[in-house]
mmCIF file of C-alpha atoms in Angstrom:
data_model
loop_
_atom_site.group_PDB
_atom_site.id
_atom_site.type_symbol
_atom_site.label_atom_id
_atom_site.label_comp_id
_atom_site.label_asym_id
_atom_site.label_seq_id
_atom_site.Cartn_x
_atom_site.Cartn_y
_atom_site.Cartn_z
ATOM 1 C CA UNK L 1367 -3.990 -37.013 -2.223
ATOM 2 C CA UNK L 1368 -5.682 -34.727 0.336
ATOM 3 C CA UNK L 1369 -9.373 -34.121 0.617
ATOM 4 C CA UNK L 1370 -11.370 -31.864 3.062
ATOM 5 C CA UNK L 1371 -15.158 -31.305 3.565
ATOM 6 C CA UNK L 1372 -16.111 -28.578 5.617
ATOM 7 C CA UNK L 1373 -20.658 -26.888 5.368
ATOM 8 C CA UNK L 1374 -20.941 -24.979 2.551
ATOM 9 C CA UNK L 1375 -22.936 -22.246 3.939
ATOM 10 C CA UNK L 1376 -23.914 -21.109 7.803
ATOM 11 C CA UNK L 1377 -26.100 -18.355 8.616
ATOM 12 C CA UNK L 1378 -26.353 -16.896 12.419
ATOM 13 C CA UNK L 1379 -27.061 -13.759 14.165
ATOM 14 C CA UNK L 1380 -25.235 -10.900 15.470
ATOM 15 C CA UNK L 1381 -23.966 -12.007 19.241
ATOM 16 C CA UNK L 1382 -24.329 -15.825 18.821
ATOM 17 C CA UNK L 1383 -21.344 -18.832 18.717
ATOM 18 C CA UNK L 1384 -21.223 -20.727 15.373
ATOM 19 C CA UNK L 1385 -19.019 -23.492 14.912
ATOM 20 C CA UNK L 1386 -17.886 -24.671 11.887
ATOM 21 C CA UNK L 1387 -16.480 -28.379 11.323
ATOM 22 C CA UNK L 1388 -14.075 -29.379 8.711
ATOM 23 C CA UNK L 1389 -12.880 -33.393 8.304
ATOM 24 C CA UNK L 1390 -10.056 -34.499 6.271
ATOM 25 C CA UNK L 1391 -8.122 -37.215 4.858
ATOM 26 C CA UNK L 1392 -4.152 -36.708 4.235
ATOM 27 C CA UNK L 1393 -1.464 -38.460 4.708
ATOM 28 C CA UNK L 1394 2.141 -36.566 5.717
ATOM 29 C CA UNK L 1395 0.129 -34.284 8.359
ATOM 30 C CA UNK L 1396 1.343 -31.415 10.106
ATOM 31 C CA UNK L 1397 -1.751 -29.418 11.283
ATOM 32 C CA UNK L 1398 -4.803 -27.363 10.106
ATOM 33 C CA UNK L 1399 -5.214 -24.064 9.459
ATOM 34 C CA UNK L 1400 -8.122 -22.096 9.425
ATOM 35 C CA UNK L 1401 -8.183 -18.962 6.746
ATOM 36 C CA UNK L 1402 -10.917 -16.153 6.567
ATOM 37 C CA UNK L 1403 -11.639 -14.361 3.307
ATOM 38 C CA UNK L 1404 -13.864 -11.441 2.717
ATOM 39 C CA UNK L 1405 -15.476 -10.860 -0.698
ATOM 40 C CA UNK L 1406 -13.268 -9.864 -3.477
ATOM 41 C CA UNK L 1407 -10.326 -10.105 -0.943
ATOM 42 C CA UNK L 1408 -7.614 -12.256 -0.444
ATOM 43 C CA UNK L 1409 -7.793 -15.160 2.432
ATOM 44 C CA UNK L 1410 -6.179 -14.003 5.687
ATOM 45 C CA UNK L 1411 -4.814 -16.422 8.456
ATOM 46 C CA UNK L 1412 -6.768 -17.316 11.593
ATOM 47 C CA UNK L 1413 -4.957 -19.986 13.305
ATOM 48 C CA UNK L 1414 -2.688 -23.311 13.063
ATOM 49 C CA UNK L 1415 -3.790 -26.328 15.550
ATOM 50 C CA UNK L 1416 -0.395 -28.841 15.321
ATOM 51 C CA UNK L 1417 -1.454 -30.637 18.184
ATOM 52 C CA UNK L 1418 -4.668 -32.161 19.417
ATOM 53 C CA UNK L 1419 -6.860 -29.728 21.456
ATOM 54 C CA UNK L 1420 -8.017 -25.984 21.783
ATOM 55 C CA UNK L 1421 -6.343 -23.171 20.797
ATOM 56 C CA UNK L 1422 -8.026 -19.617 21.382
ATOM 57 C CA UNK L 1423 -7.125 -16.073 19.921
ATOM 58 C CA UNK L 1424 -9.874 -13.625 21.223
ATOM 59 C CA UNK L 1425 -13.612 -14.479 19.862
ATOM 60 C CA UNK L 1426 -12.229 -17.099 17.803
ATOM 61 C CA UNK L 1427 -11.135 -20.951 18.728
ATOM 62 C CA UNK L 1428 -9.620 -23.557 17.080
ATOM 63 C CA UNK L 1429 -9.633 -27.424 17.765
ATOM 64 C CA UNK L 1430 -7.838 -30.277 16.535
ATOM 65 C CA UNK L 1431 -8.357 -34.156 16.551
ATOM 66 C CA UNK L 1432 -5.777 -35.670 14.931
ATOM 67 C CA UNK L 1433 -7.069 -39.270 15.795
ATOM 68 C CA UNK L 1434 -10.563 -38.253 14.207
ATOM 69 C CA UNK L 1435 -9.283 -36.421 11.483
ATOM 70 C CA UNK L 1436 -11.470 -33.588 12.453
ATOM 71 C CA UNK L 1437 -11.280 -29.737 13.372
ATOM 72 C CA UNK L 1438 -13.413 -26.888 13.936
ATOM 73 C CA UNK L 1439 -13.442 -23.140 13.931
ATOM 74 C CA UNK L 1440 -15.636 -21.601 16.865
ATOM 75 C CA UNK L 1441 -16.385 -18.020 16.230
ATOM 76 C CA UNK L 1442 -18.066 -16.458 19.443
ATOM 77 C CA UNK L 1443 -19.878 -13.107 19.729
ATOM 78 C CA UNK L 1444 -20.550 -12.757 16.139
ATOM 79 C CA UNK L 1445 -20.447 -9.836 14.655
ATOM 80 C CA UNK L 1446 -21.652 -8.279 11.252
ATOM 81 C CA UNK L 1447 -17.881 -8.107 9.845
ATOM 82 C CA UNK L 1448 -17.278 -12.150 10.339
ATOM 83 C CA UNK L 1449 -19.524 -12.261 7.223
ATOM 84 C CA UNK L 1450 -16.853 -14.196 5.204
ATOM 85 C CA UNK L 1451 -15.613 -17.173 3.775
ATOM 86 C CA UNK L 1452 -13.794 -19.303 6.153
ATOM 87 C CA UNK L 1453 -11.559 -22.316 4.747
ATOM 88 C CA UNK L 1454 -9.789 -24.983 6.406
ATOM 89 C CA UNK L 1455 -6.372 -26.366 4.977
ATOM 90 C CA UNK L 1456 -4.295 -29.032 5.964
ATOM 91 C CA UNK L 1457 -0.619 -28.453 6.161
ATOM 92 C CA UNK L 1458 1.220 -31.583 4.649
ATOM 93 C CA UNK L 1459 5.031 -32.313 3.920
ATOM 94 C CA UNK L 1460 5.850 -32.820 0.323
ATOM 95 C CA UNK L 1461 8.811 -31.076 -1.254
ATOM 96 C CA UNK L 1462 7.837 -28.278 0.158
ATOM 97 C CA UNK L 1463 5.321 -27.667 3.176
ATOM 98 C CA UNK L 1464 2.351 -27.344 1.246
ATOM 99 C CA UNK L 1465 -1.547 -26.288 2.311
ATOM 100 C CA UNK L 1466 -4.370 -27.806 0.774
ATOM 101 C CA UNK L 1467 -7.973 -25.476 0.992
ATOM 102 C CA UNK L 1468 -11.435 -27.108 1.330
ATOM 103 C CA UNK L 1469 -14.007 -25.386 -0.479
ATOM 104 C CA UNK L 1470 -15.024 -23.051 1.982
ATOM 105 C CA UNK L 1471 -17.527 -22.090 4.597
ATOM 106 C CA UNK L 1472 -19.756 -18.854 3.797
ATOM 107 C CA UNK L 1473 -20.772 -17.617 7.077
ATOM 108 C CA UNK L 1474 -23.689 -14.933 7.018
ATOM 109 C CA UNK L 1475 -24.083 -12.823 10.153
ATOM 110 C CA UNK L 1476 -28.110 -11.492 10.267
ATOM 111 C CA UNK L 1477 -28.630 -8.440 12.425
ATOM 112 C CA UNK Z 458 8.325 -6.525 7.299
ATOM 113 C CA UNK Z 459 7.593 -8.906 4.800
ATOM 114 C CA UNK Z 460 5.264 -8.275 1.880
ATOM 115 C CA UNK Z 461 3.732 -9.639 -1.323
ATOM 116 C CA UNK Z 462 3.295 -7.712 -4.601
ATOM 117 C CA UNK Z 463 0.951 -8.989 -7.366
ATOM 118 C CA UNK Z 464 -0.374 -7.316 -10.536
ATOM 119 C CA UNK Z 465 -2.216 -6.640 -12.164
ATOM 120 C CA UNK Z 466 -5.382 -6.665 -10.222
ATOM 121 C CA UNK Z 467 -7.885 -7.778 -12.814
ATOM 122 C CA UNK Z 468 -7.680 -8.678 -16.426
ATOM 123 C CA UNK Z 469 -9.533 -9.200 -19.196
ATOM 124 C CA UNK Z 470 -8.129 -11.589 -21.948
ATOM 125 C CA UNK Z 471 -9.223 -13.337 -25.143
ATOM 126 C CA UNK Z 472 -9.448 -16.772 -26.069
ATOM 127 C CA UNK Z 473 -5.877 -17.868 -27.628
ATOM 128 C CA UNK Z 474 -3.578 -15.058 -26.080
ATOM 129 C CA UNK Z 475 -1.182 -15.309 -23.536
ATOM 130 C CA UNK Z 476 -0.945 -14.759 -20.166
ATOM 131 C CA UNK Z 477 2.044 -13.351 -17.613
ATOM 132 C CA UNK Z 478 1.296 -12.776 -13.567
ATOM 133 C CA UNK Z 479 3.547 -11.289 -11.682
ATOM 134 C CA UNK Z 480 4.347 -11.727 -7.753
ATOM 135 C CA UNK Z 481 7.218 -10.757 -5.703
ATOM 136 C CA UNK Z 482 7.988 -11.079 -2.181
ATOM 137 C CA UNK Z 483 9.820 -8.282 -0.192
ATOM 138 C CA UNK Z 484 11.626 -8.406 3.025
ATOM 139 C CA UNK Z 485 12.351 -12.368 2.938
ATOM 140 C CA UNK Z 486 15.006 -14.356 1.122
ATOM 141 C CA UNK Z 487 14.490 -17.916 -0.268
ATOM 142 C CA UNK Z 488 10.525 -18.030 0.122
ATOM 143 C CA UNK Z 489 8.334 -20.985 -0.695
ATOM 144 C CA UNK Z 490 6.542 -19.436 -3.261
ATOM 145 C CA UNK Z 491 2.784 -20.542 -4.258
ATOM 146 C CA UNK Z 492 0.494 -19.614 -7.245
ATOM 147 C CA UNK Z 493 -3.411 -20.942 -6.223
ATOM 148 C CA UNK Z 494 -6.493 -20.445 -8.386
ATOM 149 C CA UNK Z 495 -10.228 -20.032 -6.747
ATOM 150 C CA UNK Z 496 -13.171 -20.217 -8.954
ATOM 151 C CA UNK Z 497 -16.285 -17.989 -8.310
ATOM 152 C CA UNK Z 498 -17.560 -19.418 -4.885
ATOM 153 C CA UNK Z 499 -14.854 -22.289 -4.785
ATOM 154 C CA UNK Z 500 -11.939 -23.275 -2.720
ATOM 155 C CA UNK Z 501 -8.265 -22.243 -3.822
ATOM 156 C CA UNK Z 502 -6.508 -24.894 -6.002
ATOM 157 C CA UNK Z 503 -2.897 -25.215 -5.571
ATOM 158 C CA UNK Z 504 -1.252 -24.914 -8.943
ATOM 159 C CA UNK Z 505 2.606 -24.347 -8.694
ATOM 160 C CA UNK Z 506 4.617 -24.197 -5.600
ATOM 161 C CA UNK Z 507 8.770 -23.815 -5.729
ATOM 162 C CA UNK Z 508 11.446 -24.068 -3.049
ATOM 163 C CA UNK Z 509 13.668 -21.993 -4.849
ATOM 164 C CA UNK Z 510 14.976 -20.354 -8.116
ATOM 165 C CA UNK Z 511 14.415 -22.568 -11.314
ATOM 166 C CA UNK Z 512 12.671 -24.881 -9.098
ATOM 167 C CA UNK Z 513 8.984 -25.347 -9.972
ATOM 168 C CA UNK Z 514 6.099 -27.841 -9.208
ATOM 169 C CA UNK Z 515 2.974 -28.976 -10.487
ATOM 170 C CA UNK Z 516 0.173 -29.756 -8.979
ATOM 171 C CA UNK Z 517 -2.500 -29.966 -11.361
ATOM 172 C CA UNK Z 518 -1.922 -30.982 -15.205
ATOM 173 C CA UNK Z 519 -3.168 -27.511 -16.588
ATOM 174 C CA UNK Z 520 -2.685 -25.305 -19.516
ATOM 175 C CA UNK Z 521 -0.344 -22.992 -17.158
ATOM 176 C CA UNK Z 522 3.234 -23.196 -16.232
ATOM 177 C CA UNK Z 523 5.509 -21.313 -13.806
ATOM 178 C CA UNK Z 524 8.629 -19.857 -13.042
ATOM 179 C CA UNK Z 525 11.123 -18.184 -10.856
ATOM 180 C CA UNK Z 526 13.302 -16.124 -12.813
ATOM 181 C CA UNK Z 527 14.818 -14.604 -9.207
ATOM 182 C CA UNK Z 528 14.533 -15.513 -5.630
ATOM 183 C CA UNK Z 529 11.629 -13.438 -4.427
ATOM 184 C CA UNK Z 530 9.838 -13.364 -8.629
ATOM 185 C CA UNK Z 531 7.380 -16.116 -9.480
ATOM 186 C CA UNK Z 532 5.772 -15.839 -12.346
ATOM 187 C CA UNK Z 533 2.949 -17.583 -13.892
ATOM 188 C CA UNK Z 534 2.505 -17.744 -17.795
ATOM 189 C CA UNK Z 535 0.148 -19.360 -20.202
ATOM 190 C CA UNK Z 536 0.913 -19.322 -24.146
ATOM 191 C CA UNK Z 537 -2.840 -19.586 -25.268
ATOM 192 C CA UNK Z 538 -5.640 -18.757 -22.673
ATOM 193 C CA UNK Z 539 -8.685 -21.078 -22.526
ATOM 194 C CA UNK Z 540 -11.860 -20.120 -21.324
ATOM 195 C CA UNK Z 541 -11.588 -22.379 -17.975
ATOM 196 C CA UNK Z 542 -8.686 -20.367 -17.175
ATOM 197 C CA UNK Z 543 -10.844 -17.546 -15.984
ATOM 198 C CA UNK Z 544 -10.606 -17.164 -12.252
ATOM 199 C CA UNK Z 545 -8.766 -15.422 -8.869
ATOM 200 C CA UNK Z 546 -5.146 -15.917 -9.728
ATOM 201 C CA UNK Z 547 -3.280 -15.706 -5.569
ATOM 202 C CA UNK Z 548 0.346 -15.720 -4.711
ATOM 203 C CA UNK Z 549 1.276 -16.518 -1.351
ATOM 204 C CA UNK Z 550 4.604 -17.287 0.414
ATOM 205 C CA UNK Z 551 5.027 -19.159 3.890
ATOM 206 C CA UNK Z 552 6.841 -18.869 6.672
ATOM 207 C CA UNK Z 553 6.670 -20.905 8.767
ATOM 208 C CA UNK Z 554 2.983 -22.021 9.623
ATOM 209 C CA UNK Z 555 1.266 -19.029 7.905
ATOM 210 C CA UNK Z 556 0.997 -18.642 4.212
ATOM 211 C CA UNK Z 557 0.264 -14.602 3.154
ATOM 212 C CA UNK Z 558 -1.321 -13.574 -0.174
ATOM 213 C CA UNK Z 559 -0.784 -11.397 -2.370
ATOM 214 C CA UNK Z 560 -4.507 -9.473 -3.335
ATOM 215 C CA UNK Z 561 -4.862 -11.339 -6.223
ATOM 216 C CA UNK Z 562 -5.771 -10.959 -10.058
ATOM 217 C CA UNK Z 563 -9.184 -11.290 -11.550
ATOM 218 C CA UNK Z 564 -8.801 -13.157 -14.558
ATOM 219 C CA UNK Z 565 -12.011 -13.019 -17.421
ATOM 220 C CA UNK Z 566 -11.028 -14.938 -20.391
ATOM 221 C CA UNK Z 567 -13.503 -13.789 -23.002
#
């Protein structure tokens, strides 16, 4: 089976870089994905790391260690809409391509 | 463009009765098709995923079951509601490396 852990709550303020670290165990591995959901909402993607290193789309990064098993979502110049849920998944083969969620990150932005 | 239908948007059901969720997919052909369930404050829980039509799988030993009457229809059904079932029903089809969801159904079994 697949397993991810990933802080169950952050809390930062408006302007400041949080990072948020998710580890996982799987076997069949693609890649990770990183999903944001606002309350009440559904989740939204973010990005999709296949390969080991950085990938960046505007204030947000992703990074990938496939050797360590280990990611991380880097959200820079917070602002008061990132307030959100933010959940990792690991992409996995199977029948069908299939992504398993860790149980979220809350992140509060404070003014 | 592709989109994802799902209804209703919240529901409020007794102990014993059944349950039918509806999701369909527009603008694709032959989706992977996904029902998840996320409890208040939890992560999503992959319950059925299917390849194609008539083809369903389980994840998760439940008191739910699934189908896919037509290519772009997956449907998820219970014949007597507990009250664990309560939750954030989400659909969601992939393509590729991104998996869309539908907005979801609020489900209060009472």
């Amino acid at each position: 089976g697949q397993s991810l852990e990933q802080p169950s709550e952050v809390t930062a303020v408006e302007g400041a870089i949080v990072q948020i670290n998710c580890t996982y165990q799987t076997s069949g591995f693609y890649g990770l994905s990183w999903y944001q959901q606002h309350d009440g909402g559904a989740p939204t993607f973010l990005s999709y790391n296949a390969l080991d290193g950085l990938e960046e789309t505007g204030r947000f990064s992703s990074f990938l260690s496939r050797s360590d098993s280990y990611g991380y979502l880097l959200l820079q110049e917070l602002q008061m809409k990132d307030s959100a849920s933010y959940f990792c998944a690991v992409d996995t083969s199977g029948s069908a391509r299939q992504l398993t969620f860790g149980s979220g990150t809350q992140l509060t932005v404070l003014p | 463009s592709q989109t994802i239908h799902q209804w209703p948007a919240t529901l409020v059901q007794p102990v014993g009765s059944p349950l039918s969720l509806e999701c369909t997919v527009e603008g694709t052909s032959n989706p992977n098709l996904y029902w998840y369930r996320q409890a208040a404050g939890r992560g999503l829980q992959l319950l059925f995923y299917s390849v194609g039509i008539g083809q369903i799988s389980s994840e998760v030993p439940q008191n739910l079951s699934a189908s896919r009457p037509q290519d772009r229809q997956f449907i998820l059904s219970s014949k007597k509601l507990l009250l664990s079932d309560s939750g954030f029903y989400l659909c969601a089809w992939r393509t590729g490396t991104v998996a869309f969801f539908g907005q979801g159904t609020r489900l209060t079994v009472v």
